[in-house]
Short mmCIF file of C-alpha atoms in Angstrom, two decimals:
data_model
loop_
_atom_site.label_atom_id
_atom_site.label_comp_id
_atom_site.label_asym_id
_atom_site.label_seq_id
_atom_site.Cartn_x
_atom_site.Cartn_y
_atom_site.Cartn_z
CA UNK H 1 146.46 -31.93 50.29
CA UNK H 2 146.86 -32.76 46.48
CA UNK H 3 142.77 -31.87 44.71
CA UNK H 4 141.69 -34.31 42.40
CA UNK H 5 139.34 -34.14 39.81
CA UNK H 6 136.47 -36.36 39.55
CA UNK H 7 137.63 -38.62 36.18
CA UNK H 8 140.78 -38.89 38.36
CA UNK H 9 139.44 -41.04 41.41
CA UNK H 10 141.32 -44.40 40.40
CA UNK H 11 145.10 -42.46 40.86
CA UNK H 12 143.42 -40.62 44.13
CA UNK H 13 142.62 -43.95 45.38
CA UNK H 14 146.30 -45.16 44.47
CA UNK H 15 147.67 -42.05 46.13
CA UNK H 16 145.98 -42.10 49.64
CA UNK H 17 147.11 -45.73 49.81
CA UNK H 18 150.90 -44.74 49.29
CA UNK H 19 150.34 -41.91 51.85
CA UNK H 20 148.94 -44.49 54.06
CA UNK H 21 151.92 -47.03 53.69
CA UNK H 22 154.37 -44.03 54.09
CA UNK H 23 152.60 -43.21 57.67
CA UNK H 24 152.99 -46.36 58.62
CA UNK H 25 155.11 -46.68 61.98
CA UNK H 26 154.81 -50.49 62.41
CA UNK H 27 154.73 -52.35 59.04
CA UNK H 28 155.18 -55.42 60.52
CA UNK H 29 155.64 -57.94 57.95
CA UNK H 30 155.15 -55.83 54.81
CA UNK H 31 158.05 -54.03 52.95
CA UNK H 32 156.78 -51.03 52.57
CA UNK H 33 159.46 -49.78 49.92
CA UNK H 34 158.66 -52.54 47.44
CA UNK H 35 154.46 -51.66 48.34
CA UNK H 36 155.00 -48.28 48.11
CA UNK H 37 157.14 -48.87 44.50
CA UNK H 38 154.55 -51.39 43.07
CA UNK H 39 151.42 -48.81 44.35
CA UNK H 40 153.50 -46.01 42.58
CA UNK H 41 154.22 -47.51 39.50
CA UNK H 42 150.11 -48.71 39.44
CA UNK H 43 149.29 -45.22 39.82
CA UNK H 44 151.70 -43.95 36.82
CA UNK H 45 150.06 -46.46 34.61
CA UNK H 46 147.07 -45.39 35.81
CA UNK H 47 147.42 -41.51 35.19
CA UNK H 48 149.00 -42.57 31.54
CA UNK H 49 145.87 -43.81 30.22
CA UNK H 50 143.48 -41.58 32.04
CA UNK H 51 145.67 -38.57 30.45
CA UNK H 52 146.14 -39.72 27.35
CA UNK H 53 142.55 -40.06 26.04
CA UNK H 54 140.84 -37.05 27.98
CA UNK H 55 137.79 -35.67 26.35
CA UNK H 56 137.22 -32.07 25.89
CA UNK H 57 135.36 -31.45 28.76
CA UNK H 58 137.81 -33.55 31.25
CA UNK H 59 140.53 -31.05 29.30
CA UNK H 60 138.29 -27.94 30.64
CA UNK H 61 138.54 -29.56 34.28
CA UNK H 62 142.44 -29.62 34.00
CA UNK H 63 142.90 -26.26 32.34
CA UNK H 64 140.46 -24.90 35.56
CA UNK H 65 142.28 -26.79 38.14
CA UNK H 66 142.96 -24.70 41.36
CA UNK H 67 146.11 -25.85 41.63
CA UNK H 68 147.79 -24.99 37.81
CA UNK H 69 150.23 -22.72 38.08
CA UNK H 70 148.87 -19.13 37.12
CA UNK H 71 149.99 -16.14 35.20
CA UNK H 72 152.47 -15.14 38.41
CA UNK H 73 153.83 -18.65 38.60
CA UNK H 74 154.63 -17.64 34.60
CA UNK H 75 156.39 -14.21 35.88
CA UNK H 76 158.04 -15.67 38.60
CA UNK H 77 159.63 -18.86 36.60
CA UNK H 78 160.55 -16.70 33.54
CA UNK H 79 161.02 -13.46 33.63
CA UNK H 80 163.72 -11.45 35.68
CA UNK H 81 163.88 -7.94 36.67
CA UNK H 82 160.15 -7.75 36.29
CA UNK H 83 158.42 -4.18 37.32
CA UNK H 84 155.00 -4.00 37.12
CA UNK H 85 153.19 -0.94 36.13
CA UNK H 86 149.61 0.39 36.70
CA UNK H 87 146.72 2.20 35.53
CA UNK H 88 145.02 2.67 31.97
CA UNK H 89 145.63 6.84 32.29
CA UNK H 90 141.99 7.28 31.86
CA UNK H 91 139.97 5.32 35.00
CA UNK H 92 141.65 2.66 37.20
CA UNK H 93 144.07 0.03 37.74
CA UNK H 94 142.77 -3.41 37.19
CA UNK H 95 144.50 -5.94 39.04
CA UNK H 96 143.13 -9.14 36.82
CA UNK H 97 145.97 -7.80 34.26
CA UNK H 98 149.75 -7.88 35.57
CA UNK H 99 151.83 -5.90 32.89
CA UNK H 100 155.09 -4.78 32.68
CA UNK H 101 158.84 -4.73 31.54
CA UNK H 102 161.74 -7.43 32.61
CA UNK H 103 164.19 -9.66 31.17
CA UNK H 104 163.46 -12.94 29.67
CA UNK H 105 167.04 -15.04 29.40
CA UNK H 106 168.47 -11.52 30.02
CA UNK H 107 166.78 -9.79 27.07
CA UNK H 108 164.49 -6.88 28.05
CA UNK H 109 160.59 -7.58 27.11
CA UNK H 110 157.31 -6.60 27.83
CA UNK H 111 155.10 -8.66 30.25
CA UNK H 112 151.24 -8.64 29.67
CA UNK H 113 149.22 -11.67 31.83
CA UNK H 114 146.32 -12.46 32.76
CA UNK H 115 146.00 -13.59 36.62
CA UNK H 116 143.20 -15.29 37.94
CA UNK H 117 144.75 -15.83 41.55
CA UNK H 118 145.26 -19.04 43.67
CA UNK H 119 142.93 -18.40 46.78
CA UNK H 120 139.73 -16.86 47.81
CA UNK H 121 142.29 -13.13 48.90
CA UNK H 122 144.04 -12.94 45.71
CA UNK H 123 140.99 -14.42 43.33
CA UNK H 124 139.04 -11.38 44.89
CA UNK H 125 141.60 -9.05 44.21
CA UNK H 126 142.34 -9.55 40.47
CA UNK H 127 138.77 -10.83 39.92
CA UNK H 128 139.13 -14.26 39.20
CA UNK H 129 140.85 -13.29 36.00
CA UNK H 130 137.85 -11.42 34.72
CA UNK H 131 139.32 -7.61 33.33
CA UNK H 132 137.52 -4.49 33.03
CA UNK H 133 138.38 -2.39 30.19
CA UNK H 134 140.84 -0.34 32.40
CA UNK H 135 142.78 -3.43 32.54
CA UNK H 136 142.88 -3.57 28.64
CA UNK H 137 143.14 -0.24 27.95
CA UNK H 138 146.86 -0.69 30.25
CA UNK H 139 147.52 -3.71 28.27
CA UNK H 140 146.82 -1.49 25.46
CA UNK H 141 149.03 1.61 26.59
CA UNK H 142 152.11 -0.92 27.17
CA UNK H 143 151.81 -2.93 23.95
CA UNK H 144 152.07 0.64 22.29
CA UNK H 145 155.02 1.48 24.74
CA UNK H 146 157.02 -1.67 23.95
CA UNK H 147 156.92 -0.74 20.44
CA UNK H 148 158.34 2.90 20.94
CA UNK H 149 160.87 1.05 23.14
CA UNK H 150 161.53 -2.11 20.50
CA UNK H 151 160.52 -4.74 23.49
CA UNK H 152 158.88 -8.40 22.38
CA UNK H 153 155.74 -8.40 24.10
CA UNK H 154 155.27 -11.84 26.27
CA UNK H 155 151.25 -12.30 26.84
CA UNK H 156 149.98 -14.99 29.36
CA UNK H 157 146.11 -15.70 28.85
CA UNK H 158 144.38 -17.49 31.65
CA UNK H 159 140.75 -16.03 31.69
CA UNK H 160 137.01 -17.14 31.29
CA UNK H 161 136.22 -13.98 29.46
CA UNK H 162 136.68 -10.09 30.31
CA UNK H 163 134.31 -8.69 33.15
CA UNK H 164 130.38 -8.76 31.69
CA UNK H 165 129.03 -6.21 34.75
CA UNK H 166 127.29 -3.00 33.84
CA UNK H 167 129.99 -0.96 35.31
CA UNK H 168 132.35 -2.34 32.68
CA UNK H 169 130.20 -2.36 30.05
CA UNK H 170 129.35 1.29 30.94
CA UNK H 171 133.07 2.54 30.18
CA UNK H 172 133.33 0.57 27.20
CA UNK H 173 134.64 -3.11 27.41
CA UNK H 174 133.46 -3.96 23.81
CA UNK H 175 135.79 -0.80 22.40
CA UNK H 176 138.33 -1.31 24.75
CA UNK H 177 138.84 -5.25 23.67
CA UNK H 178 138.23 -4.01 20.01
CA UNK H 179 141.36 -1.40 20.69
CA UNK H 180 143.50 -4.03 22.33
CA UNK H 181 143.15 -6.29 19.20
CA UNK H 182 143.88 -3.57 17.16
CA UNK H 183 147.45 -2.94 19.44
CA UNK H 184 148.15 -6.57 19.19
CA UNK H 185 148.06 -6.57 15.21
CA UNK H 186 149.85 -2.90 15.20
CA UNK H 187 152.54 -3.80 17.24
CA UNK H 188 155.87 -3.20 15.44
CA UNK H 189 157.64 -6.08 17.36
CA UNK H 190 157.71 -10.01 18.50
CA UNK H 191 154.24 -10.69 19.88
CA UNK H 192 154.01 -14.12 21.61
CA UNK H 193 151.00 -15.19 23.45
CA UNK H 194 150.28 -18.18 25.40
CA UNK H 195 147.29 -20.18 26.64
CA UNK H 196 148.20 -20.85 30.13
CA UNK H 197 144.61 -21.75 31.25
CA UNK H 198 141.57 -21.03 30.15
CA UNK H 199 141.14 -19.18 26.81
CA UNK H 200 137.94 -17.72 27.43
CA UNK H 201 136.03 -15.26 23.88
CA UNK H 202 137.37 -11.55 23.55
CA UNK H 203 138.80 -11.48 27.09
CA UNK H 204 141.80 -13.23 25.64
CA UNK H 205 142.04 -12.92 22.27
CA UNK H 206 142.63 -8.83 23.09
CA UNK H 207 145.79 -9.86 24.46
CA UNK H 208 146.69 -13.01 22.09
CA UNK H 209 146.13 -11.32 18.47
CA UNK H 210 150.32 -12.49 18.21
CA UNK H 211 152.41 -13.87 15.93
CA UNK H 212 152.72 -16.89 17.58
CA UNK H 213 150.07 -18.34 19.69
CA UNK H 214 151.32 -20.88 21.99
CA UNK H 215 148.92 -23.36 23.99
CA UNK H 216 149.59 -25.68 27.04
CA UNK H 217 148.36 -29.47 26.01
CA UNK H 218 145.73 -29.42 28.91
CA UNK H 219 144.07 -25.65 28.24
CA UNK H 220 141.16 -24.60 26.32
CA UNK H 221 140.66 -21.73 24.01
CA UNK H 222 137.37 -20.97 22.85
CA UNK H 223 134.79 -17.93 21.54
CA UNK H 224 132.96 -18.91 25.14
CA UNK H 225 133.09 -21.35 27.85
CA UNK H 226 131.56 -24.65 27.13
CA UNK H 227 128.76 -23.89 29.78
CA UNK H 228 127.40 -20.52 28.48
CA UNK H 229 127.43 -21.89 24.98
CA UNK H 230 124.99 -24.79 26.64
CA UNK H 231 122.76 -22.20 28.06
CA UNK H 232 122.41 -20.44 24.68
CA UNK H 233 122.12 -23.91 22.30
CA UNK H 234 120.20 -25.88 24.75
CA UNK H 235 119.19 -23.87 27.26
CA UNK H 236 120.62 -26.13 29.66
CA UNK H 237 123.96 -25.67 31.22
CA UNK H 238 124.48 -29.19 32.61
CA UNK H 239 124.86 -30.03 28.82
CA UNK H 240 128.70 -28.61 28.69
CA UNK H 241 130.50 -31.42 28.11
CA UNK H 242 128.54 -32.10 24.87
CA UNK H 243 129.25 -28.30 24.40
CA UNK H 244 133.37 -28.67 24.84
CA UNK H 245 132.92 -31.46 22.03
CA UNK H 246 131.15 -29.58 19.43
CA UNK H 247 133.26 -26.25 20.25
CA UNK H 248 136.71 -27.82 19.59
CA UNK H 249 138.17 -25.86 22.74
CA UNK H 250 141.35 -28.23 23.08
CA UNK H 251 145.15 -27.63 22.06
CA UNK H 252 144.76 -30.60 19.39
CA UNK H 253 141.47 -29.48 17.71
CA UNK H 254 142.93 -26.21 17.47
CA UNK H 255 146.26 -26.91 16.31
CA UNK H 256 144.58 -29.17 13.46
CA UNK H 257 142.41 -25.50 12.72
CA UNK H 258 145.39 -23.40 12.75
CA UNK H 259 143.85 -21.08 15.09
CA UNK H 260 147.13 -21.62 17.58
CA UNK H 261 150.89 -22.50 16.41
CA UNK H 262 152.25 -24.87 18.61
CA UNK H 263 151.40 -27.40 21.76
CA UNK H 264 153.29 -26.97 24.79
CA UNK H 265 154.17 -30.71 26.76
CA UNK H 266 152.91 -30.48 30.08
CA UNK H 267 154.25 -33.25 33.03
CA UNK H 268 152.59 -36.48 33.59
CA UNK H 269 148.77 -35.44 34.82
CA UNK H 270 148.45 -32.10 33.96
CA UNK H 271 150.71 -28.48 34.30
CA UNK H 272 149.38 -28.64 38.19
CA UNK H 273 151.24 -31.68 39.42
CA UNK H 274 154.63 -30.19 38.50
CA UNK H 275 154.64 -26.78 38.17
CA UNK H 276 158.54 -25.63 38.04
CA UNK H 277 158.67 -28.36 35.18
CA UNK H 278 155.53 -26.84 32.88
CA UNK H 279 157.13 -23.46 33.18
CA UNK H 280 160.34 -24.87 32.24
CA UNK H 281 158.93 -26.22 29.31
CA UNK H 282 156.88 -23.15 28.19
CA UNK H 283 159.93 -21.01 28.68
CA UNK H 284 161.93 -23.26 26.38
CA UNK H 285 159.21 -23.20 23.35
CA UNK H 286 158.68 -19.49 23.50
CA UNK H 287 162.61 -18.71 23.17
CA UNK H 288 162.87 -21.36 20.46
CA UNK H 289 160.02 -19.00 18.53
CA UNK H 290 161.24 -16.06 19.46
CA UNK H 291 164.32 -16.20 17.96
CA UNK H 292 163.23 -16.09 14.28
CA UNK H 293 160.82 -13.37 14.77
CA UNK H 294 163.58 -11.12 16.41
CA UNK H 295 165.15 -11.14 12.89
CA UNK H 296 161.87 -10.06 11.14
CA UNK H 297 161.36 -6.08 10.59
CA UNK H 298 158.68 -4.17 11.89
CA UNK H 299 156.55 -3.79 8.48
CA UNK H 300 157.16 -8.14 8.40
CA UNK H 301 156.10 -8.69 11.52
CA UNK H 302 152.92 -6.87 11.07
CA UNK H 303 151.96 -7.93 7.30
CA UNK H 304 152.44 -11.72 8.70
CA UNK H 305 150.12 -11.40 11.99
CA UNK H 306 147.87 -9.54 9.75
CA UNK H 307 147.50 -12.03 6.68
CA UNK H 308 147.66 -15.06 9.68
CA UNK H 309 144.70 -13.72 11.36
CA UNK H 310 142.81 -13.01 8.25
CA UNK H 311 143.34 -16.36 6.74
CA UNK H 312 141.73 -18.20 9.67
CA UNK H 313 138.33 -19.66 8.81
CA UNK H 314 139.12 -18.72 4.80
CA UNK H 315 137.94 -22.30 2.65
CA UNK H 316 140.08 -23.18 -0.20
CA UNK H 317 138.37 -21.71 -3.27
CA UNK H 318 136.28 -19.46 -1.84
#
């Protein structure tokens, strides 16, 4: 059974009366085809307009939905030959971060995601998408391989921030996300990153520090999600959606800012209602920026993701 959010009860409506005509065994005197079409079409319009003026907070229930395709569905849609490797070399493996080498349209290149996990199993397993700094210091260790190895590093970012429990914060998660950065601008070759999901402070910028930072239309990207930034402002958490508005968190307000580089399409409704297609479409905008940076040398790439970072948040004659 499809979810639906909460702004979307008008095309949930719509829907469960389609399923119902579809059911039916005995129509009698209605054509179902031509209900069915006219109900369909109704619904279409209706997800149009609900889509096309979504406020930032309605954008933060779509880039959260349980059913948007995750980090794997990435991995799975895009990249070939994909091994997985483990362990930071130090502490642990941390299973919120999925890294390793494949192919992407045959070329070899280095993997680093971000999985949050689509049931209650796998969401325990890699921690609802929440790293420790074991799972950065890998991402680290194989950013820093792919560059002894000349492999474009691929990131996927779909996090609410890295892990905030003592244990982590007890073997280092502020040094550890400060190191990853640190890889990210070092890294002597193609560095894409994408906002899959949720964007969510350090957590995902110690992955995305890239050359080009890609964004689905429907995720968020922000120094904190719009709820803790509530608790802090206004000491009230049920304002959030006031939060999402003053924090700019979408693709557009960001895009506008420079902080990302380009807006991915997603279907009609959001990433979640047609998965194979939004993974289509994100592999087709990361080969198209790819391409150019393949050209670039080592000491280009870096100076460029260097001065780009540096410039953001610089005023004009200051």
């Amino acid at each position: 059974m499809r979810h639906f959010l909460d702004f979307e009860k008008p095309v949930a409506e719509l829907e469960a009366k389609i399923e119902e005509l579809r059911r039916m065994t005995d129509p009698g005197e209605l054509n179902i085809a031509e209900e069915v079409a006219q109900l369909s079409e109704k619904a279409e319009r209706q997800l149009r307009n609900l889509y096309g003026k979504l406020t930032p907070w309605q954008k933060t229930q779509v880039a959260r939905h349980p059913e948007r395709p995750k980090a794997t569905d990435m991995i799975a849609g895009l990249i070939t030959e994909f091994t997985p490797l483990a362990g930071d070399r130090a502490f642990a493996e941390d299973a919120a971060i999925i890294a390793g080498p494949g192919r992407f349209e045959g070329e070899p290149v280095m993997v680093i995601a971000i999985e949050k996990g689509s049931d209650l199993d796998s969401r325990l397993r890699h921690n609802f998408g929440s790293p420790r700094p074991e799972g950065y210091r890998k991402a680290r260790r194989l950013i820093e391989l792919a560059g002894r190895f000349g492999l474009p590093v691929l990131s996927f970012v779909d996090t609410s921030g890295a892990y905030p429990g003592i244990d982590a914060e007890a073997r280092g998660q502020a040094e550890a996300i400060a190191r990853g950065i640190e890889a990210c601008l070092a890294a002597p070759v193609p560095f894409i990153a994408t906002i899959i999901g949720e964007g969510g402070s350090g957590g995902a910028i110690a992955i995305a520090a890239a050359d080009v930072v890609l964004m689905y239309e429907h995720a968020i990207y922000s120094v904190i999600s719009p709820e803790g930034c509530a608790a802090i402002l206004w000491e009230d958490r049920t304002m959030a959606a006031q939060a999402a508005e003053a924090m700019k968190v979408t693709a557009q307000d960001l895009k506008r800012l420079g902080i990302i580089d380009r807006i991915v399409p997603e279907p009609l409704g959001g990433a979640h209602r047609a998965p194979a297609v939004a993974v289509a479409q994100l592999g087709e905008a990361i080969a198209a920026v790819l391409a150019p940076l393949k050209t670039m040398t080592p000491e280009a790439l870096r100076t460029k993701r260097r001065e780009k970072f540096l410039a953001m948040g610089q005023i004009a004659g200051l």
